[in-house]
Amino acid sequence: MIELLAPAGSREALIAAVEAGADAVYLSGNQFGARAYADNFDEQGLADAIRFAHLRGVHIHVTVNTMVLDDELDAVRDYLQFLERVGADAALVQDLGVAKLARECAPQLPLHASTQMTIHNLAGAQAMEALGFSRVVLSRELSLTEIRHIVENTNVEIEVFMHGALCVCYSGQCLMSSLIGGRSGNRGRCAQPCRLPYTLVDAAGEDVLKGTAGKFLLSPKDLNTIDLLEDFVTAGVSSLKIEGRMKKPEYVATVVRTYRSVLDRVIAHSSAPLSEGGRTAKRWGVSPARPDNQHDETPRGCEHVVATPEEHDRLSQIFNRDFTTAYLTSRPGRAMMSDRKPNNRGRLAGRVVAYDKTSRRATLHLASELNTDDDLVIWVKVGGRVTSRVQDMQDAAGRPIDHAEAGTDVTLHMANAVHPHDRVFKVYDVRLMTEAKRYYTSGAPIRRIPVDATVTAPLGAPLTIQMTDADGHTATVATAFHGEPAQKRPLTEDTIKKQVGRLGTSVFALRTLETQIAENVMFPVSEINKARQSVVEMLEQARLHDFDRTLKHENFEKEATSLLRQPPSPRGEGHEVAGGVAKVGRNLSNNFIIEGRTQVVPSTARPTNNTRPTFATPSTADAVPLPHGGRQRTRCQLLVSTDSLSQTRAILPYADAILFGGDSYHHAALTPAVYEQATALMRDAGKAIAFNTPRIVRDEHLPQTLAVLDAAASLDVPVYVHNIGILRLARERGLAVCTDTSLVAANRETLAFFADEGVAAATLSPELTLEQVKALAAESPIPVECLVHGPIELMVSEYCTLGSFVGTPKDSKAAKEAGGAAGKTGVPGCTMPCVRGKYQLRDRKGIDFPIVCDQFCHMHILNSRPLSMLPHVVALRDAGVAALRIEGRAYEAEELAKIVKNYRYVLGLSSEEVAEREEEIAELEGKNFTRGHYFRGVGNKD
């Protein structure tokens, strides 16, 4: 049965989600959650929330999905153990160091890979499966076709977002809020700079769009998939997630009950046998409130089910920035963006017919119903927006009314002037909100569990009450009192029904009652009430017992172990897997199968507190020369990233090594032949080289990246990787691998994880301070590297502002169509303005952020000022940092050569000489730069 997963940022939202029909709820404690500004839950609140949900057969998933700093490791270890102890059903994690800790200190706590991990390809999902994760939350940029492909080729549960706000950047890859405002999205404190206004300007600083689009060029519409639920079900998705931990409980209640209603109809109308769809029978990631035979399979071949107009209106009214299905069925380009208004636009209520300035009354023709105390926003032609609350409403005849239907004319008081034809939007519907409030304010449960009761009342023996709930739990209680002959009022069935049916604020509701009452027998009502209370308590304990992981630990451990070193198993024996993986049968249950090659792995590997899940394989990594000396501590190396041969030639005299390729900032196709030419250049000069790989590697682009990996293997060149899927593929090929900043490393546990996985070196997070870098460099089990110069990437996005608003003008055929096929690169019909000129996004303060587009049409937004640590590189060198990287891809070759030359000069100085030549170094550095987070950091602050 597919899971409906709801958000909760408060106790009220939790109650609303459960009572409205959620199968599971995700929430956060007061620490380590990616929504730090929600109310969240303290430890007692979490324990209470888990009990509340479990009684109702609902799971609780706790987010521990922030980047964790080194001095927080003890706290996160205690927190994970607490979550395991109180029975949390899963922890969502981003930080691989946190995952390592969880396996060591809370081995019974299931792990879900948060969307902050940026799992966006099959290899990534397979990697998480190999590491023992029970679920993967996929990036929101994937199409239904890609989602289906991942589901069919893994056994891990797949979770996808189905409703709510969208990030314009790949989740987990955004540094915009962090570097601009000091509020890190990776720490749960995103300030949402994507919802601010920007002007698209060219190299001359001229406004390119000139009013043809709105200013909110990075603000996506909200995701709404109410009409795609059949597609998710047939794809075999395990969990459908609603975004919204910052939303009010009324929002949660409304969205959950709407999706619950439609999803139930989809499932009820399924017309074909069910298939596995990525879940395992009786795995405790599926609600035990449902019969076991509903856990094994996911409906396929559903009859067509559509949401009603009322259901569509409900979703639109509670909150919307307009709606989109994102990349699920097409590549929508500008149609995905809410460029005119970045916040709630409400629902069209009608238009202004007339406005009387004397009486300050507006006449409206209604497109939807209107009620007294509804809130309106009028989009006036001159002056922006006018807000008004519905008061003193009258019908066309001048009679006072509290409610008006669509299609009618009404007049109401409006203090600010409006004009005929102005559009009126309802942003607060008092009736809808009142209805939503009852889900968390009623006191008594709304979503009750039916129970069937049998009461036996004999003479001379105890009265017994047996209750069986809808999920098959049974409890029986007998009274201490033995039945006596009645003196006045013998016991009747009506009396029993009245007392047994008093289930009050419990989760149960009496469905049927059977009685066996001896003639003329008497039992005190107080005894019946005590027995009822006791049987309810026993039934509650039986329900909670289903979630007791200590009873299932052995099965869990076996399950996790069986997935560790097997090839990711397709659905069913002998299934052919797309992407070149060989047929899998029972006889290969202990082997990796990689592109037709078999590597035998011991079948005895199993996760314990000392042996963690791993996908590392034996390799020759140590034999391959790395730019900064591999595993041996050597002198600090100056590493420069380039994406062209001209840049590479220019910095040859000054750099120790280059990191070549990856995402081309010049939209150039970087073929293996280009990598080979760069390798020849460096080796002829006696310098080292490493190959970079793209930050985002969709499955459709995987062949190009595999070709680069194969070239690296043939040339004995190490590679840098940005996501765990490519890390897995590179290690399987025996390559020496360094992790880049996208695989966030901010604590010693993450570095230890990388070391255990055979990683040769790691690039530290650019969100660390200088002191934090020094501390990690001193104790890291592998060499560490830092960024010291260049424009840091703030965002990487599947959406492209240039392609959407310049490459496909609004009146073009491509823009008018629904968008290209899902999964295809770029915006349909794009004329590629990125290769003809340079563009920036100018914010409201006049600061410009450069846009570059890579060879796969991903948009990269760069910081307005380059990072510069020129006066401080000697301190990093002396702290034991193995390599200092200059990010050079955005520079022209001549300018880059000057920068690298300056760093070469300063690195040749002692710390005393740096102090003596402070003014000289300052002059070399210039003025338009930033120190990034080296002296600021992203600790616990707003």
GROMACS .gro file of N, CA and C in nm, residues 59 113 249 374 376 383 443 533 607 781 938:
model
   33
   59HIS      N    1   0.318   0.608   1.124
   59HIS     CA    2   0.461   0.612   1.148
   59HIS      C    3   0.510   0.755   1.167
  113ALA      N    4   1.740   0.825   0.327
  113ALA     CA    5   1.827   0.924   0.263
  113ALA      C    6   1.743   1.046   0.228
  249PRO      N    7  -0.131   2.425   1.066
  249PRO     CA    8  -0.202   2.297   1.072
  249PRO      C    9  -0.324   2.291   0.980
  374ASP      N   10  -1.399   3.645   0.490
  374ASP     CA   11  -1.296   3.602   0.395
  374ASP      C   12  -1.200   3.718   0.371
  376LEU      N   13  -0.945   3.914   0.106
  376LEU     CA   14  -0.928   3.933  -0.038
  376LEU      C   15  -0.801   4.012  -0.068
  383GLY      N   16  -0.088   5.069  -0.876
  383GLY     CA   17  -0.065   5.070  -0.731
  383GLY      C   18  -0.042   4.936  -0.669
  443GLY      N   19  -1.061   1.787   2.027
  443GLY     CA   20  -1.041   1.720   2.155
  443GLY      C   21  -1.052   1.571   2.144
  533GLN      N   22  -1.216   0.029   3.073
  533GLN     CA   23  -1.092   0.105   3.075
  533GLN      C   24  -0.971   0.014   3.063
  607PRO      N   25   2.636  -0.582   0.903
  607PRO     CA   26   2.659  -0.460   0.980
  607PRO      C   27   2.651  -0.486   1.129
  781PRO      N   28   4.159   1.120   0.868
  781PRO     CA   29   4.230   0.998   0.826
  781PRO      C   30   4.272   1.002   0.680
  938VAL      N   31   2.871   2.895   1.005
  938VAL     CA   32   2.726   2.872   0.998
  938VAL      C   33   2.679   2.799   1.123
   0.00000   0.00000   0.00000
